[in-house]
């Protein structure tokens, strides 16, 4: 024969197209980033299977000291096919006695299973769960506003940098300010943050004869909004003669 082929090989079972609709979640019931859908496809049947939450911030933590805080789904078998799972903020902690709220943190969501051809696994992430608002400090001196944002997205970015997964902070924290002059608010003006959360923007055009209030707003990617008045002038509007 010119060639011989072996068709007796077994194709390994795989998980394909694992994805999640949101990677920034708040689970605080405000209707913004309160849920996500996890999707994947199995090319073959599996037996024992888990969809677990792994804590990037504490890789040796959890009940079993392997970083897994608990699971979203666990089963003894799962047939080949396409699946989706709604994630609405509840999970089963390892070592716990019932469902609990997923705590704020930095995670991956991992699928692991056994099949006749070997282990099957994949993950999505990093995923931020966050219900806290950005904290804002600042002041205006000589026509320049400066200050600092304190937020978990800044802390998490430093951790993710160790894995080569850091992000542009301005993709996660959207900052703006509004000048209210004599009780009338002007349009919101966006500005960029530095990667450490500090900021600087020009306010040299403020009318010193008016009563001015400068308010800074920061909205994070999970839908939490912080705001802070960083300046209020002493001048009151002068009545026209």
CSV table of C-alpha atoms in Angstrom, one decimal:
chain,number,residue,atom,x,y,z
A,1,UNK,CA,0.0,0.0,0.0
A,2,UNK,CA,1.3,3.5,-0.7
A,3,UNK,CA,0.4,4.6,2.8
A,4,UNK,CA,-1.3,3.4,6.0
A,5,UNK,CA,-3.5,5.5,8.3
A,6,UNK,CA,-4.5,4.9,11.9
A,7,UNK,CA,-8.1,6.0,12.4
A,8,UNK,CA,-8.3,4.4,15.9
A,9,UNK,CA,-7.2,7.5,17.8
A,10,UNK,CA,-9.6,9.1,20.2
A,11,UNK,CA,-10.2,12.9,19.9
A,12,UNK,CA,-9.7,14.5,23.3
A,13,UNK,CA,-12.7,16.2,24.9
A,14,UNK,CA,-12.2,20.0,25.0
A,15,UNK,CA,-13.9,23.1,26.3
A,16,UNK,CA,-14.2,25.7,23.7
A,17,UNK,CA,-15.3,29.4,23.4
A,18,UNK,CA,-15.5,30.0,27.2
A,19,UNK,CA,-16.5,33.6,27.7
A,20,UNK,CA,-18.3,36.0,30.0
A,21,UNK,CA,-20.4,39.0,29.1
A,22,UNK,CA,-19.1,41.2,31.8
A,23,UNK,CA,-15.7,41.4,33.6
A,24,UNK,CA,-16.6,44.3,35.9
A,25,UNK,CA,-19.5,43.5,38.3
A,26,UNK,CA,-21.1,45.1,41.3
A,27,UNK,CA,-24.0,42.8,42.4
A,28,UNK,CA,-25.5,45.7,44.5
A,29,UNK,CA,-29.0,45.7,43.0
A,30,UNK,CA,-28.8,49.0,41.3
A,31,UNK,CA,-29.5,47.6,37.8
A,32,UNK,CA,-25.9,48.4,36.6
A,33,UNK,CA,-23.5,45.5,36.1
A,34,UNK,CA,-25.5,43.3,38.4
A,35,UNK,CA,-25.2,40.1,36.4
A,36,UNK,CA,-23.2,38.3,33.7
A,37,UNK,CA,-23.6,35.2,31.5
A,38,UNK,CA,-20.9,32.6,31.3
A,39,UNK,CA,-20.8,30.5,28.2
A,40,UNK,CA,-18.8,27.6,26.9
A,41,UNK,CA,-19.0,24.5,24.7
A,42,UNK,CA,-18.0,20.9,25.5
A,43,UNK,CA,-16.9,18.7,22.6
A,44,UNK,CA,-17.5,15.5,24.6
A,45,UNK,CA,-19.1,14.2,27.8
A,46,UNK,CA,-17.5,14.9,31.1
A,47,UNK,CA,-18.0,13.4,34.6
A,48,UNK,CA,-17.0,15.3,37.7
A,49,UNK,CA,-17.1,19.0,36.9
A,50,UNK,CA,-16.9,22.4,38.7
A,51,UNK,CA,-17.2,26.0,37.9
A,52,UNK,CA,-15.2,27.7,40.6
A,53,UNK,CA,-14.1,31.2,41.7
A,54,UNK,CA,-10.4,31.7,42.1
A,55,UNK,CA,-9.1,34.5,44.2
A,56,UNK,CA,-6.2,36.3,42.4
A,57,UNK,CA,-5.4,38.3,45.5
A,58,UNK,CA,-5.0,35.2,47.8
A,59,UNK,CA,-3.8,32.3,45.6
A,60,UNK,CA,-3.1,30.2,48.7
A,61,UNK,CA,-6.4,31.0,50.5
A,62,UNK,CA,-9.7,29.4,50.6
A,63,UNK,CA,-11.0,26.3,52.5
A,64,UNK,CA,-8.5,24.1,50.6
A,65,UNK,CA,-5.7,26.6,50.5
A,66,UNK,CA,-5.6,26.6,46.7
A,67,UNK,CA,-7.1,30.0,46.1
A,68,UNK,CA,-10.6,28.7,45.3
A,69,UNK,CA,-13.2,30.4,47.5
A,70,UNK,CA,-16.2,28.3,46.3
A,71,UNK,CA,-18.2,27.3,43.2
A,72,UNK,CA,-21.0,28.5,41.0
A,73,UNK,CA,-21.8,25.0,39.7
A,74,UNK,CA,-20.8,21.4,40.6
A,75,UNK,CA,-22.0,18.2,39.1
A,76,UNK,CA,-21.2,14.5,38.4
A,77,UNK,CA,-21.8,14.6,34.7
A,78,UNK,CA,-22.3,17.0,31.8
A,79,UNK,CA,-23.0,16.0,28.3
A,80,UNK,CA,-21.4,17.4,25.2
A,81,UNK,CA,-23.0,20.6,24.1
A,82,UNK,CA,-23.2,24.4,24.5
A,83,UNK,CA,-24.0,25.9,27.9
A,84,UNK,CA,-24.7,29.3,29.5
A,85,UNK,CA,-24.8,30.1,33.2
A,86,UNK,CA,-26.4,33.3,34.7
A,87,UNK,CA,-24.2,34.8,37.4
A,88,UNK,CA,-26.1,37.1,39.7
A,89,UNK,CA,-23.9,37.4,42.7
A,90,UNK,CA,-24.4,34.2,44.6
A,91,UNK,CA,-22.0,31.3,45.1
A,92,UNK,CA,-21.4,28.2,47.3
A,93,UNK,CA,-18.4,28.8,49.5
A,94,UNK,CA,-16.1,25.7,50.0
A,95,UNK,CA,-16.6,24.6,53.6
A,96,UNK,CA,-19.8,26.7,53.9
A,97,UNK,CA,-23.3,25.6,54.7
A,98,UNK,CA,-25.3,27.5,52.1
A,99,UNK,CA,-25.2,30.1,49.3
A,100,UNK,CA,-23.5,33.5,50.0
A,101,UNK,CA,-22.9,36.7,48.2
A,102,UNK,CA,-19.7,36.8,46.1
A,103,UNK,CA,-17.5,39.2,48.0
A,104,UNK,CA,-15.7,42.2,46.5
A,105,UNK,CA,-12.5,41.0,45.0
A,106,UNK,CA,-10.4,40.1,41.9
A,107,UNK,CA,-11.1,36.7,40.5
A,108,UNK,CA,-11.0,34.3,37.6
A,109,UNK,CA,-13.9,31.9,37.0
A,110,UNK,CA,-12.5,28.4,36.2
A,111,UNK,CA,-14.1,25.3,34.6
A,112,UNK,CA,-12.5,22.0,35.5
A,113,UNK,CA,-13.8,18.5,34.7
A,114,UNK,CA,-12.8,14.9,34.1
A,115,UNK,CA,-13.4,13.0,30.9
A,116,UNK,CA,-12.4,9.6,29.5
A,117,UNK,CA,-9.6,11.3,27.5
A,118,UNK,CA,-8.2,13.3,30.5
A,119,UNK,CA,-8.8,16.5,32.4
A,120,UNK,CA,-10.7,19.4,30.8
A,121,UNK,CA,-10.3,23.0,31.8
A,122,UNK,CA,-10.4,26.7,31.0
A,123,UNK,CA,-11.0,30.1,32.7
A,124,UNK,CA,-12.2,33.6,32.1
A,125,UNK,CA,-10.9,36.7,33.8
A,126,UNK,CA,-9.6,38.8,35.4
A,127,UNK,CA,-13.0,39.7,36.8
A,128,UNK,CA,-13.6,42.5,39.3
A,129,UNK,CA,-16.4,42.4,41.8
A,130,UNK,CA,-16.7,45.8,43.4
A,131,UNK,CA,-19.5,47.7,45.3
A,132,UNK,CA,-17.4,50.5,46.7
A,133,UNK,CA,-17.4,54.0,45.3
A,134,UNK,CA,-14.2,55.8,44.3
A,135,UNK,CA,-12.9,58.1,47.0
A,136,UNK,CA,-11.9,61.6,45.8
A,137,UNK,CA,-9.8,64.3,47.4
A,138,UNK,CA,-8.6,67.5,45.8
A,139,UNK,CA,-8.1,71.3,45.9
A,140,UNK,CA,-7.8,74.2,43.6
A,141,UNK,CA,-4.7,76.4,44.0
A,142,UNK,CA,-3.7,79.3,41.6
A,143,UNK,CA,-6.2,78.2,39.0
A,144,UNK,CA,-5.1,74.5,39.0
A,145,UNK,CA,-7.1,71.6,40.3
A,146,UNK,CA,-5.1,68.7,41.7
A,147,UNK,CA,-6.0,65.7,43.8
A,148,UNK,CA,-6.0,61.9,44.3
A,149,UNK,CA,-8.5,59.1,43.6
A,150,UNK,CA,-8.4,56.1,46.0
A,151,UNK,CA,-10.0,53.0,44.5
A,152,UNK,CA,-9.6,49.2,44.3
A,153,UNK,CA,-9.1,49.5,40.5
A,154,UNK,CA,-5.8,51.2,41.3
A,155,UNK,CA,-4.8,48.5,43.8
A,156,UNK,CA,-5.9,45.7,41.5
A,157,UNK,CA,-3.9,47.1,38.6
A,158,UNK,CA,-0.7,46.8,40.6
A,159,UNK,CA,-1.5,43.1,41.3
A,160,UNK,CA,-2.4,42.3,37.7
A,161,UNK,CA,0.8,44.0,36.5
A,162,UNK,CA,2.7,41.0,38.1
A,163,UNK,CA,0.9,38.7,35.6
A,164,UNK,CA,1.3,41.1,32.6
A,165,UNK,CA,-2.5,41.8,32.7
A,166,UNK,CA,-2.5,45.5,33.8
A,167,UNK,CA,-5.0,47.9,32.2
A,168,UNK,CA,-5.1,51.6,31.4
A,169,UNK,CA,-6.7,53.1,34.5
A,170,UNK,CA,-8.8,55.5,32.4
A,171,UNK,CA,-10.5,52.4,30.9
A,172,UNK,CA,-11.8,51.5,34.4
A,173,UNK,CA,-12.2,54.9,36.0
A,174,UNK,CA,-14.0,57.7,34.1
A,175,UNK,CA,-13.3,61.1,35.6
A,176,UNK,CA,-15.0,64.5,35.0
A,177,UNK,CA,-15.7,67.8,36.7
A,178,UNK,CA,-18.5,70.3,36.8
A,179,UNK,CA,-18.2,74.0,37.6
A,180,UNK,CA,-21.3,75.5,39.1
A,181,UNK,CA,-21.2,79.3,38.8
A,182,UNK,CA,-23.7,81.3,40.7
A,183,UNK,CA,-26.0,78.3,41.1
A,184,UNK,CA,-25.9,77.3,37.4
A,185,UNK,CA,-24.0,74.1,36.5
A,186,UNK,CA,-21.9,74.1,33.3
A,187,UNK,CA,-21.4,71.0,31.1
A,188,UNK,CA,-19.5,68.1,32.5
A,189,UNK,CA,-15.8,68.2,31.4
A,190,UNK,CA,-13.9,64.8,31.2
A,191,UNK,CA,-10.3,64.6,32.3
A,192,UNK,CA,-7.7,61.8,32.5
A,193,UNK,CA,-6.2,60.3,35.6
A,194,UNK,CA,-2.6,59.4,36.0
A,195,UNK,CA,-2.0,55.6,36.5
A,196,UNK,CA,-1.5,56.1,40.3
A,197,UNK,CA,-4.9,57.9,40.5
A,198,UNK,CA,-3.6,61.4,40.8
A,199,UNK,CA,-5.0,64.2,38.6
A,200,UNK,CA,-4.4,67.7,37.5
A,201,UNK,CA,-6.5,70.0,35.4
A,202,UNK,CA,-6.7,73.7,34.5
A,203,UNK,CA,-9.3,76.0,36.1
A,204,UNK,CA,-7.6,79.3,35.2
A,205,UNK,CA,-10.8,80.5,33.5
A,206,UNK,CA,-12.9,80.6,36.7
A,207,UNK,CA,-14.6,83.9,37.2
A,208,UNK,CA,-13.3,85.3,40.5
A,209,UNK,CA,-16.2,87.6,40.8
A,210,UNK,CA,-18.7,84.7,40.9
A,211,UNK,CA,-19.5,82.1,43.5
A,212,UNK,CA,-18.0,78.9,42.1
A,213,UNK,CA,-18.3,75.2,43.1
A,214,UNK,CA,-16.1,72.6,41.5
A,215,UNK,CA,-17.3,69.0,41.8
A,216,UNK,CA,-15.3,66.0,40.7
A,217,UNK,CA,-17.1,62.8,39.6
A,218,UNK,CA,-15.5,59.4,39.1
A,219,UNK,CA,-17.5,56.4,37.8
A,220,UNK,CA,-15.8,52.9,37.8
A,221,UNK,CA,-16.3,50.2,35.3
A,222,UNK,CA,-18.6,48.3,37.7
A,223,UNK,CA,-21.1,51.2,37.8
A,224,UNK,CA,-20.1,52.8,41.1
A,225,UNK,CA,-20.0,56.6,41.2
A,226,UNK,CA,-18.1,58.8,43.6
A,227,UNK,CA,-18.4,62.6,43.7
A,228,UNK,CA,-16.7,65.3,45.8
A,229,UNK,CA,-16.7,69.0,46.0
A,230,UNK,CA,-13.0,70.0,45.8
A,231,UNK,CA,-13.5,73.8,45.7
A,232,UNK,CA,-16.0,76.4,46.7
A,233,UNK,CA,-15.1,80.1,46.4
A,234,UNK,CA,-15.9,82.7,49.0
A,235,UNK,CA,-17.2,85.2,46.5
A,236,UNK,CA,-21.0,85.6,46.2
A,237,UNK,CA,-22.7,86.9,43.1
A,238,UNK,CA,-23.0,90.7,43.1
A,239,UNK,CA,-26.5,92.1,42.5
A,240,UNK,CA,-26.5,94.4,39.5
A,241,UNK,CA,-27.1,98.0,40.4
